[in-house]
């Protein structure tokens, strides 16, 4: 399977490393408007075909899928162009800035008959997968409460300076993953409410968000995110879990400690592997990049829709939109209205 990657920036390096490790896949072309970044990635990964113009890359062709690793503003034109070129697509999160853009991209891929997956990788972290496996096994019964918590003071702005510039920050950038994890555990959402704050005066958007979700099956979730939490030890980038069911509880605590209590108690170290190219503390994100890209390849081979397909991601994205609306309007939002 041959791929092309667009956007050779900060995060794409992880994607390129992961592609190199996936059997049967080769990245044959790279594209970036920034010539320096393009040349550096081409050299680091030994990729001969490089482009500053996406249209030229499609005209030359010779690949089955495209990996779009650019920031959100460019996603819609790049996804639509890929669909027109007739290739399968992986697109980074946040998939879109508006629901209209997101729906248009899903429709474009459907019309082209091509697979579209959003790089929504946090649910693919091995610690989250280990907890999901326990919950899905029925060990605690049908969960009635879920808390997914991400609280950190880690400086994400030095690697991703654009995060300090947007009117929207933590919900759109990070909360989107944490909301998706809540969906993975307790299903789709009917209503939600949220509060937001900006604590760091050096950024434009909100860096604290607390969200309350009512799920279709009757469960309630609390999803809380902060980049203003000065805590030792720093837990970046761990998502912590508290899940209660009628037969027991699951906890994923700081340090990747998974505790399951029902009639007995098991405590397991679910620390993620540090892949050869990975670096702490990013290793759990980096390992999930490998996992989600492998999932994409497996789905293409099996002719199946990826778990975090474009269509599925509309439901996560609508929670982001609902959270901003709720925080702005001070009321509960009916998610189906978005
Ligand atoms: P970045 O700014 O470092 O890199 C983006 C690159 O895309 C730049 O080199 C830019 O020149 C290029 N680019 C933009 N538009 C283009 C176009 N139309 N054609 C060709 N090249 C174009 O950004 P980043 O920090 O690497 O983030 C990229 C995306 O990855 C963001 O959406 C971000 O939210 C996401 N991200 C995801 C995770 C995760 O865990 N899934 C983690 C970090 C970042
Ligand atoms: O961009 C974000 C993401 O997707 O994971 C962590 C991050 O890099 C900073 O919040």
Tab-separated table of C-alpha atoms and ligand atoms in Angstrom:
chain	number	residue	atom	x	y	z
A	1	UNK	CA	0.000	0.000	0.000
A	2	UNK	CA	1.447	3.353	-1.010
A	3	UNK	CA	0.710	6.656	0.732
A	4	UNK	CA	1.422	10.370	0.461
A	5	UNK	CA	1.630	12.751	3.413
A	6	UNK	CA	0.696	16.449	3.405
A	7	UNK	CA	2.075	18.733	6.130
A	8	UNK	CA	5.570	17.952	7.391
A	9	UNK	CA	5.279	19.823	10.698
A	10	UNK	CA	5.621	19.091	14.405
A	11	UNK	CA	3.257	16.133	14.690
A	12	UNK	CA	3.740	14.607	11.235
A	13	UNK	CA	7.149	13.330	12.354
A	14	UNK	CA	5.342	10.814	14.582
A	15	UNK	CA	3.101	9.783	11.698
A	16	UNK	CA	6.098	9.280	9.410
A	17	UNK	CA	7.879	7.164	12.031
A	18	UNK	CA	4.756	5.049	12.527
A	19	UNK	CA	4.262	4.536	8.757
A	20	UNK	CA	7.848	3.335	8.520
A	21	UNK	CA	7.080	0.661	11.133
A	22	UNK	CA	3.845	-0.583	9.545
A	23	UNK	CA	4.329	-3.658	7.425
A	24	UNK	CA	3.307	-3.404	3.791
A	25	UNK	CA	3.058	0.414	3.745
A	26	UNK	CA	5.370	2.888	2.060
A	27	UNK	CA	5.105	6.688	2.026
A	28	UNK	CA	6.143	7.586	-1.511
A	29	UNK	CA	5.439	11.340	-1.636
A	30	UNK	CA	5.546	14.311	0.707
A	31	UNK	CA	3.966	17.736	0.378
A	32	UNK	CA	4.416	20.954	2.365
A	33	UNK	CA	4.225	24.606	1.389
A	34	UNK	CA	7.260	25.185	3.584
A	35	UNK	CA	10.299	24.052	1.584
A	36	UNK	CA	12.592	23.741	4.588
A	37	UNK	CA	10.246	21.442	6.490
A	38	UNK	CA	9.590	19.455	3.334
A	39	UNK	CA	13.291	18.917	2.669
A	40	UNK	CA	14.036	18.025	6.293
A	41	UNK	CA	11.317	15.344	6.414
A	42	UNK	CA	12.252	13.974	2.981
A	43	UNK	CA	15.839	13.592	4.149
A	44	UNK	CA	14.993	12.125	7.542
A	45	UNK	CA	12.686	9.471	6.048
A	46	UNK	CA	14.395	8.942	2.687
A	47	UNK	CA	11.373	9.974	0.577
A	48	UNK	CA	12.335	11.003	-2.948
A	49	UNK	CA	9.165	12.617	-4.302
A	50	UNK	CA	8.507	16.042	-2.739
A	51	UNK	CA	5.935	18.718	-3.613
A	52	UNK	CA	5.032	22.205	-2.505
A	53	UNK	CA	1.846	21.988	-4.569
A	54	UNK	CA	-0.764	19.369	-3.690
A	55	UNK	CA	-2.401	19.513	-7.137
A	56	UNK	CA	0.888	18.527	-8.760
A	57	UNK	CA	1.282	15.631	-6.342
A	58	UNK	CA	-2.149	14.234	-7.310
A	59	UNK	CA	-1.437	14.822	-11.010
A	60	UNK	CA	1.669	12.620	-10.674
A	61	UNK	CA	-0.328	10.065	-8.599
A	62	UNK	CA	1.012	6.618	-7.731
A	63	UNK	CA	-0.426	6.269	-4.205
A	64	UNK	CA	-3.528	4.691	-2.640
A	65	UNK	CA	-4.079	6.980	0.339
A	66	UNK	CA	-3.200	10.410	1.660
A	67	UNK	CA	-2.357	11.320	5.260
A	68	UNK	CA	-3.342	14.953	5.934
A	69	UNK	CA	-1.220	16.196	8.833
A	70	UNK	CA	-1.892	19.931	8.471
A	71	UNK	CA	-3.747	22.199	10.910
A	72	UNK	CA	-7.525	22.516	10.699
A	73	UNK	CA	-7.887	25.512	8.330
A	74	UNK	CA	-6.679	23.482	5.341
A	75	UNK	CA	-8.582	20.238	6.021
A	76	UNK	CA	-11.683	20.825	3.891
A	77	UNK	CA	-9.920	21.800	0.640
A	78	UNK	CA	-7.336	19.049	1.110
A	79	UNK	CA	-9.912	16.346	1.880
A	80	UNK	CA	-12.107	17.385	-1.048
A	81	UNK	CA	-9.120	17.351	-3.374
A	82	UNK	CA	-8.137	13.884	-2.155
A	83	UNK	CA	-11.665	12.575	-2.692
A	84	UNK	CA	-11.659	13.972	-6.207
A	85	UNK	CA	-8.323	12.325	-6.854
A	86	UNK	CA	-9.888	9.019	-5.743
A	87	UNK	CA	-7.592	8.111	-2.829
A	88	UNK	CA	-8.403	6.944	0.711
A	89	UNK	CA	-7.906	9.606	3.375
A	90	UNK	CA	-6.683	10.007	6.944
A	91	UNK	CA	-7.106	13.514	8.291
A	92	UNK	CA	-5.738	14.948	11.544
A	93	UNK	CA	-7.985	16.313	14.294
A	94	UNK	CA	-9.632	18.723	14.810
A	95	UNK	CA	-11.316	17.516	11.637
A	96	UNK	CA	-13.100	20.834	11.023
A	97	UNK	CA	-13.915	24.185	12.556
A	98	UNK	CA	-17.611	23.933	11.648
A	99	UNK	CA	-20.107	21.085	11.374
A	100	UNK	CA	-20.876	22.187	7.801
A	101	UNK	CA	-17.239	21.693	6.770
A	102	UNK	CA	-17.116	18.327	8.512
A	103	UNK	CA	-20.306	17.075	6.832
A	104	UNK	CA	-19.077	18.282	3.435
A	105	UNK	CA	-15.846	16.275	3.839
A	106	UNK	CA	-17.734	13.117	4.837
A	107	UNK	CA	-20.039	13.568	1.827
A	108	UNK	CA	-17.079	14.093	-0.537
A	109	UNK	CA	-15.442	10.825	0.555
A	110	UNK	CA	-18.772	8.958	0.347
A	111	UNK	CA	-19.386	10.218	-3.184
A	112	UNK	CA	-15.904	9.114	-4.187
A	113	UNK	CA	-16.449	5.722	-2.519
A	114	UNK	CA	-13.255	6.185	-0.494
A	115	UNK	CA	-12.485	5.531	3.182
A	116	UNK	CA	-12.121	8.618	5.359
A	117	UNK	CA	-10.700	8.240	8.869
A	118	UNK	CA	-10.009	11.008	11.371
A	119	UNK	CA	-6.700	10.697	13.234
A	120	UNK	CA	-8.546	10.568	16.589
A	121	UNK	CA	-5.835	8.619	18.328
A	122	UNK	CA	-6.320	9.048	22.092
A	123	UNK	CA	-8.815	6.172	22.354
A	124	UNK	CA	-6.106	4.012	20.737
A	125	UNK	CA	-3.662	4.541	23.621
A	126	UNK	CA	-2.910	1.133	25.111
A	127	UNK	CA	-3.882	2.158	28.662
A	128	UNK	CA	-7.279	3.373	27.396
A	129	UNK	CA	-7.677	0.195	25.326
A	130	UNK	CA	-6.898	-1.923	28.419
A	131	UNK	CA	-9.630	-0.127	30.400
A	132	UNK	CA	-12.064	-0.394	27.462
A	133	UNK	CA	-11.461	-4.125	27.300
A	134	UNK	CA	-12.408	-4.502	30.974
A	135	UNK	CA	-15.565	-2.400	30.637
A	136	UNK	CA	-16.668	-4.110	27.403
A	137	UNK	CA	-16.165	-7.523	29.065
A	138	UNK	CA	-19.016	-6.667	31.446
A	139	UNK	CA	-16.757	-6.903	34.524
A	140	UNK	CA	-18.445	-3.913	36.191
A	141	UNK	CA	-21.824	-4.161	34.438
A	142	UNK	CA	-23.295	-1.360	32.297
A	143	UNK	CA	-21.496	1.856	33.389
A	144	UNK	CA	-23.733	4.584	34.841
A	145	UNK	CA	-20.931	7.103	35.487
A	146	UNK	CA	-17.727	7.986	33.667
A	147	UNK	CA	-15.135	10.664	34.364
A	148	UNK	CA	-12.352	11.340	31.899
A	149	UNK	CA	-9.869	13.827	33.242
A	150	UNK	CA	-6.874	15.525	31.624
A	151	UNK	CA	-5.219	18.113	33.888
A	152	UNK	CA	-1.731	19.417	33.210
A	153	UNK	CA	0.535	22.441	33.234
A	154	UNK	CA	2.801	21.152	30.457
A	155	UNK	CA	4.009	23.779	27.972
A	156	UNK	CA	2.373	22.725	24.722
A	157	UNK	CA	2.852	26.170	23.187
A	158	UNK	CA	6.574	25.876	22.456
A	159	UNK	CA	6.018	22.905	20.111
A	160	UNK	CA	2.661	24.119	18.778
A	161	UNK	CA	2.726	27.950	18.908
A	162	UNK	CA	-0.579	28.249	16.987
A	163	UNK	CA	-2.361	26.858	20.072
A	164	UNK	CA	-1.789	30.180	21.863
A	165	UNK	CA	-3.285	32.189	19.001
A	166	UNK	CA	-6.761	30.767	18.396
A	167	UNK	CA	-9.977	32.102	19.960
A	168	UNK	CA	-10.711	28.458	20.809
A	169	UNK	CA	-8.085	26.354	22.566
A	170	UNK	CA	-8.420	23.469	24.959
A	171	UNK	CA	-11.797	22.012	23.937
A	172	UNK	CA	-11.029	22.149	20.215
A	173	UNK	CA	-7.421	20.954	20.556
A	174	UNK	CA	-7.397	18.506	23.465
A	175	UNK	CA	-10.915	18.209	24.862
A	176	UNK	CA	-11.922	16.727	21.519
A	177	UNK	CA	-9.840	13.634	22.370
A	178	UNK	CA	-11.182	13.439	25.908
A	179	UNK	CA	-14.791	13.732	24.693
A	180	UNK	CA	-14.075	10.979	22.174
A	181	UNK	CA	-12.786	8.743	24.976
A	182	UNK	CA	-16.029	9.321	26.918
A	183	UNK	CA	-17.978	8.277	23.790
A	184	UNK	CA	-15.856	5.139	23.482
A	185	UNK	CA	-16.769	4.113	27.050
A	186	UNK	CA	-20.412	5.126	27.436
A	187	UNK	CA	-21.699	5.888	23.950
A	188	UNK	CA	-23.242	8.824	22.170
A	189	UNK	CA	-24.463	11.955	23.853
A	190	UNK	CA	-27.904	13.545	23.998
A	191	UNK	CA	-27.261	16.740	25.946
A	192	UNK	CA	-24.293	18.531	27.405
A	193	UNK	CA	-23.309	21.605	29.374
A	194	UNK	CA	-19.893	23.199	29.886
A	195	UNK	CA	-18.023	25.952	31.636
A	196	UNK	CA	-14.720	27.409	30.405
A	197	UNK	CA	-12.019	29.704	31.825
A	198	UNK	CA	-8.785	31.212	30.626
A	199	UNK	CA	-6.162	31.168	33.384
A	200	UNK	CA	-2.983	31.734	31.344
A	201	UNK	CA	-3.004	35.420	30.308
A	202	UNK	CA	-0.490	34.787	27.506
A	203	UNK	CA	-2.944	32.857	25.313
A	204	UNK	CA	-6.161	33.846	23.538
A	205	UNK	CA	-8.440	30.849	24.097
A	206	UNK	CA	-9.788	28.922	27.091
A	207	UNK	CA	-7.357	26.641	28.924
A	208	UNK	CA	-9.807	25.097	31.404
A	209	UNK	CA	-13.059	23.342	30.496
A	210	UNK	CA	-15.468	21.279	32.583
A	211	UNK	CA	-18.185	19.386	30.729
A	212	UNK	CA	-21.222	17.377	31.846
A	213	UNK	CA	-22.607	14.843	29.357
A	214	UNK	CA	-25.905	12.925	29.305
A	215	UNK	CA	-25.485	9.786	27.211
A	216	UNK	CA	-28.093	7.973	25.122
A	217	UNK	CA	-27.951	4.886	27.321
A	218	UNK	CA	-28.626	6.956	30.459
A	219	UNK	CA	-25.040	7.245	31.741
A	220	UNK	CA	-23.574	10.572	32.869
A	221	UNK	CA	-20.004	11.685	32.168
A	222	UNK	CA	-17.797	14.414	33.513
A	223	UNK	CA	-15.073	15.425	31.080
A	224	UNK	CA	-12.608	17.873	32.603
A	225	UNK	CA	-9.563	19.364	30.914
A	226	UNK	CA	-6.976	21.876	32.018
A	227	UNK	CA	-3.640	23.214	30.827
A	228	UNK	CA	-3.472	25.500	33.879
A	229	UNK	CA	-2.954	22.799	36.506
A	230	UNK	CA	0.457	23.008	38.192
A	231	UNK	CA	0.819	19.624	39.787
A	232	UNK	CA	3.644	17.305	40.729
A	233	UNK	CA	4.187	14.778	39.320
A	234	UNK	CA	3.107	16.323	35.992
A	235	UNK	CA	0.788	13.839	34.280
A	236	UNK	CA	0.979	15.111	30.675
A	237	UNK	CA	-0.345	13.553	28.482
A	238	UNK	CA	-2.295	11.018	30.533
A	239	UNK	CA	-6.085	10.794	30.459
A	240	UNK	CA	-7.337	9.497	33.803
A	241	UNK	CA	-10.524	7.465	34.171
A	242	UNK	CA	-13.173	6.784	36.790
A	243	UNK	CA	-15.911	4.434	35.631
A	244	UNK	CA	-18.647	3.107	37.888
A	245	UNK	CA	-20.992	0.256	37.042
A	246	UNK	CA	-23.535	-1.674	39.147
A	247	UNK	CA	-21.068	-4.536	39.671
A	248	UNK	CA	-17.856	-2.582	40.292
A	249	UNK	CA	-15.472	0.168	39.296
A	250	UNK	CA	-12.575	0.826	36.945
A	251	UNK	CA	-9.943	3.457	37.695
A	252	UNK	CA	-7.017	4.511	35.509
A	253	UNK	CA	-4.834	6.554	37.818
A	254	UNK	CA	-1.729	8.662	37.239
A	255	UNK	CA	1.281	6.523	36.344
A	256	UNK	CA	-0.845	4.180	34.182
A	257	UNK	CA	-2.217	2.180	37.101
A	258	UNK	CA	-5.415	0.332	36.194
A	259	UNK	CA	-7.532	-0.820	39.133
A	260	UNK	CA	-10.604	-2.986	38.664
A	261	UNK	CA	-12.791	-3.682	41.669
A	262	UNK	CA	-15.758	-6.048	41.676
A	263	UNK	CA	-16.034	-9.071	43.912
A	264	UNK	CA	-12.223	-9.092	43.717
A	265	UNK	CA	-9.584	-6.416	43.018
A	266	UNK	CA	-6.890	-6.342	40.338
A	267	UNK	CA	-4.241	-3.656	40.016
A	268	UNK	CA	-2.286	-3.672	36.742
A	269	UNK	CA	0.557	-1.548	35.398
A	270	UNK	CA	-0.640	-0.590	31.913
A	271	UNK	CA	2.304	1.706	31.073
A	272	UNK	CA	2.608	2.111	27.313
A	273	UNK	CA	5.678	0.837	25.496
A	274	UNK	CA	8.279	3.441	24.513
A	275	UNK	CA	8.648	2.772	20.788
A	276	UNK	CA	12.244	3.011	19.482
A	277	UNK	CA	11.613	6.471	18.002
A	278	UNK	CA	9.435	7.734	20.868
A	279	UNK	CA	10.296	10.105	23.660
A	280	UNK	CA	8.793	10.437	27.145
A	281	UNK	CA	6.354	11.901	28.089
A	282	UNK	CA	4.898	11.767	24.551
A	283	UNK	CA	5.302	7.996	24.277
A	284	UNK	CA	1.657	7.092	24.955
A	285	UNK	CA	0.506	9.480	22.209
A	286	UNK	CA	3.224	8.235	19.869
A	287	UNK	CA	2.295	4.610	20.435
A	288	UNK	CA	-1.360	5.439	19.708
A	289	UNK	CA	-0.304	6.984	16.380
A	290	UNK	CA	1.143	3.642	15.378
A	291	UNK	CA	-2.027	1.868	16.600
A	292	UNK	CA	-4.479	4.100	14.722
A	293	UNK	CA	-2.482	4.010	11.488
A	294	UNK	CA	-2.304	0.202	11.740
A	295	UNK	CA	-6.093	0.192	12.278
A	296	UNK	CA	-6.556	2.264	9.095
A	297	UNK	CA	-4.486	-0.202	7.069
A	298	UNK	CA	-6.297	-3.202	8.603
A	299	UNK	CA	-9.684	-1.644	7.761
A	300	UNK	CA	-8.684	-0.924	4.160
A	301	UNK	CA	-7.520	-4.510	3.756
A	302	UNK	CA	-10.716	-5.905	5.301
A	303	UNK	CA	-13.005	-3.425	3.499
A	304	UNK	CA	-14.321	-2.185	6.885
A	305	UNK	CA	-15.092	1.332	8.159
A	306	UNK	CA	-12.505	2.536	10.720
A	307	UNK	CA	-13.796	2.986	14.266
A	308	UNK	CA	-12.944	6.697	14.144
A	309	UNK	CA	-14.241	7.282	10.610
A	310	UNK	CA	-15.184	10.731	9.344
A	311	UNK	CA	-18.868	9.897	9.898
A	312	UNK	CA	-18.155	8.762	13.472
A	313	UNK	CA	-16.110	11.880	14.145
A	314	UNK	CA	-19.104	14.112	13.372
A	315	UNK	CA	-20.461	12.945	16.736
A	316	UNK	CA	-17.282	13.921	18.589
A	317	UNK	CA	-17.083	17.228	16.763
A	318	UNK	CA	-20.687	18.066	17.633
A	319	UNK	CA	-19.705	17.749	21.315
A	320	UNK	CA	-16.954	20.318	20.808
A	321	UNK	CA	-19.464	22.673	19.209
A	322	UNK	CA	-22.030	22.008	21.947
A	323	UNK	CA	-19.450	22.720	24.657
A	324	UNK	CA	-18.568	26.134	23.213
A	325	UNK	CA	-22.245	27.001	22.738
A	326	UNK	CA	-23.093	25.915	26.273
A	327	UNK	CA	-20.228	27.870	27.835
A	328	UNK	CA	-21.170	30.969	25.842
A	329	UNK	CA	-24.923	30.788	26.396
A	330	UNK	CA	-24.888	29.390	29.951
A	331	UNK	CA	-27.341	26.579	29.172
A	332	UNK	CA	-27.618	22.889	28.431
A	333	UNK	CA	-27.312	22.083	24.702
A	334	UNK	CA	-29.321	19.450	22.850
A	335	UNK	CA	-26.551	17.795	20.827
A	336	UNK	CA	-28.869	16.521	18.068
A	337	UNK	CA	-29.687	20.155	17.182
A	338	UNK	CA	-26.149	20.738	15.860
B	1	LIG	P1	2.483	22.397	12.200
B	1	LIG	O1	2.062	23.815	11.963
B	1	LIG	O2	3.749	22.139	12.924
B	1	LIG	O3	2.577	21.631	10.797
B	1	LIG	C1	1.634	21.777	9.787
B	1	LIG	C2	2.381	21.781	8.466
B	1	LIG	O4	1.410	21.778	7.419
B	1	LIG	C3	3.241	23.030	8.247
B	1	LIG	O5	4.576	22.623	7.943
B	1	LIG	C4	2.572	23.767	7.076
B	1	LIG	O6	3.485	24.428	6.234
B	1	LIG	C5	1.869	22.625	6.364
B	1	LIG	N1	0.677	23.033	5.594
B	1	LIG	C6	-0.403	23.711	6.022
B	1	LIG	N2	-1.312	23.851	5.037
B	1	LIG	C7	-0.791	23.238	3.945
B	1	LIG	C8	-1.250	23.036	2.604
B	1	LIG	N3	-2.440	23.490	2.220
B	1	LIG	N4	-0.453	22.363	1.758
B	1	LIG	C9	0.756	21.886	2.152
B	1	LIG	N5	1.240	22.063	3.391
B	1	LIG	C10	0.494	22.720	4.282
B	1	LIG	O7	1.249	21.712	12.930
B	1	LIG	P2	1.297	20.420	13.890
B	1	LIG	O8	1.571	20.864	15.272
B	1	LIG	O9	2.118	19.368	13.271
B	1	LIG	O10	-0.249	20.008	13.870
B	1	LIG	C11	-0.850	19.469	12.737
B	1	LIG	C12	-2.182	18.871	13.150
B	1	LIG	O11	-1.911	17.780	14.030
B	1	LIG	C13	-3.069	19.831	13.943
B	1	LIG	O12	-4.386	19.752	13.444
B	1	LIG	C14	-2.985	19.358	15.364
B	1	LIG	O13	-4.179	19.563	16.104
B	1	LIG	C15	-2.737	17.897	15.162
B	1	LIG	N6	-2.090	17.247	16.304
B	1	LIG	C16	-2.581	16.054	16.660
B	1	LIG	C17	-2.055	15.382	17.732
B	1	LIG	C18	-2.651	14.050	18.097
B	1	LIG	O14	-2.306	13.461	19.105
B	1	LIG	N7	-3.557	13.536	17.283
B	1	LIG	C19	-1.013	15.944	18.465
B	1	LIG	C20	-0.502	17.162	18.047
B	1	LIG	C21	-1.046	17.800	16.957
B	2	LIG	O1	-2.556	19.078	19.857
B	2	LIG	C1	-2.758	18.270	20.986
B	2	LIG	C2	-3.120	16.875	20.797
B	2	LIG	O2	-3.837	16.472	19.910
B	2	LIG	O3	-2.579	16.110	21.790
B	2	LIG	C3	-1.833	16.898	22.696
B	2	LIG	C4	-1.576	18.189	21.926
B	2	LIG	O4	-0.346	18.021	21.236
B	2	LIG	C5	-1.465	19.429	22.777
B	2	LIG	O5	-2.662	19.670	23.448
